[in-house]
Amino acid sequence: MTFLYHKEAYNITDILSVQVYYYYYLINQFLTFYIRSLSVY
């Protein structure tokens, strides 16, 4: 993934895909933490 964007070539779908990947990462981190905290009991 390259971050060498020109301003006129900056695509909205790139921003959306980055946001989707970021939220997927956050949910994944939260789920792994939640499952670990459940497995303590």
PDB file of C-alpha atoms in Angstrom:
ATOM      1  CA  MET A   1       0.000   0.000   0.000  1.00  0.00           C
ATOM      2  CA  THR A   2       1.560   3.267  -1.096  1.00  0.00           C
ATOM      3  CA  PHE A   3       0.897   6.599   0.551  1.00  0.00           C
ATOM      4  CA  LEU A   4       2.338   8.686  -2.272  1.00  0.00           C
ATOM      5  CA  TYR A   5      -0.875  10.408  -3.282  1.00  0.00           C
ATOM      6  CA  HIS A   6      -1.360  13.460  -5.409  1.00  0.00           C
ATOM      7  CA  LYS A   7      -4.191  15.638  -4.197  1.00  0.00           C
ATOM      8  CA  GLU A   8      -6.160  15.273  -7.424  1.00  0.00           C
ATOM      9  CA  ALA A   9      -5.640  11.504  -7.422  1.00  0.00           C
ATOM     10  CA  TYR A  10      -6.774  11.050  -3.827  1.00  0.00           C
ATOM     11  CA  ASN A  11      -9.600   8.557  -3.983  1.00  0.00           C
ATOM     12  CA  ILE A  12     -12.483   8.306  -1.528  1.00  0.00           C
ATOM     13  CA  THR A  13     -12.484   4.528  -1.770  1.00  0.00           C
ATOM     14  CA  ASP A  14      -8.911   4.447  -0.489  1.00  0.00           C
ATOM     15  CA  ILE A  15     -10.010   6.406   2.574  1.00  0.00           C
ATOM     16  CA  LEU A  16     -12.944   4.048   3.116  1.00  0.00           C
ATOM     17  CA  SER A  17     -10.814   0.934   2.763  1.00  0.00           C
ATOM     18  CA  VAL A  18      -8.302   2.303   5.269  1.00  0.00           C
ATOM     19  CA  GLN A  19     -11.116   3.081   7.707  1.00  0.00           C
ATOM     20  CA  VAL A  20     -12.628  -0.382   7.279  1.00  0.00           C
ATOM     21  CA  TYR A  21      -9.238  -1.995   7.872  1.00  0.00           C
ATOM     22  CA  TYR A  22      -8.670   0.181  10.946  1.00  0.00           C
ATOM     23  CA  TYR A  23     -12.064  -0.631  12.461  1.00  0.00           C
ATOM     24  CA  TYR A  24     -11.570  -4.321  11.705  1.00  0.00           C
ATOM     25  CA  TYR A  25      -8.245  -4.135  13.539  1.00  0.00           C
ATOM     26  CA  LEU A  26      -9.853  -2.431  16.549  1.00  0.00           C
ATOM     27  CA  ILE A  27     -12.689  -4.973  16.719  1.00  0.00           C
ATOM     28  CA  ASN A  28     -10.195  -7.813  16.390  1.00  0.00           C
ATOM     29  CA  GLN A  29      -8.089  -6.433  19.248  1.00  0.00           C
ATOM     30  CA  PHE A  30     -11.186  -5.954  21.395  1.00  0.00           C
ATOM     31  CA  LEU A  31     -12.437  -9.483  20.747  1.00  0.00           C
ATOM     32  CA  THR A  32      -9.117 -11.093  21.587  1.00  0.00           C
ATOM     33  CA  PHE A  33      -8.913  -9.072  24.807  1.00  0.00           C
ATOM     34  CA  TYR A  34     -12.516  -9.959  25.680  1.00  0.00           C
ATOM     35  CA  ILE A  35     -11.985 -13.674  25.072  1.00  0.00           C
ATOM     36  CA  ARG A  36      -8.819 -13.641  27.171  1.00  0.00           C
ATOM     37  CA  SER A  37     -10.634 -11.909  30.032  1.00  0.00           C
ATOM     38  CA  LEU A  38     -13.423 -14.490  29.795  1.00  0.00           C
ATOM     39  CA  SER A  39     -11.013 -17.414  29.837  1.00  0.00           C
ATOM     40  CA  VAL A  40      -9.575 -16.184  33.147  1.00  0.00           C
ATOM     41  CA  TYR A  41     -12.690 -17.227  35.027  1.00  0.00           C
TER      42      TYR A  41
END
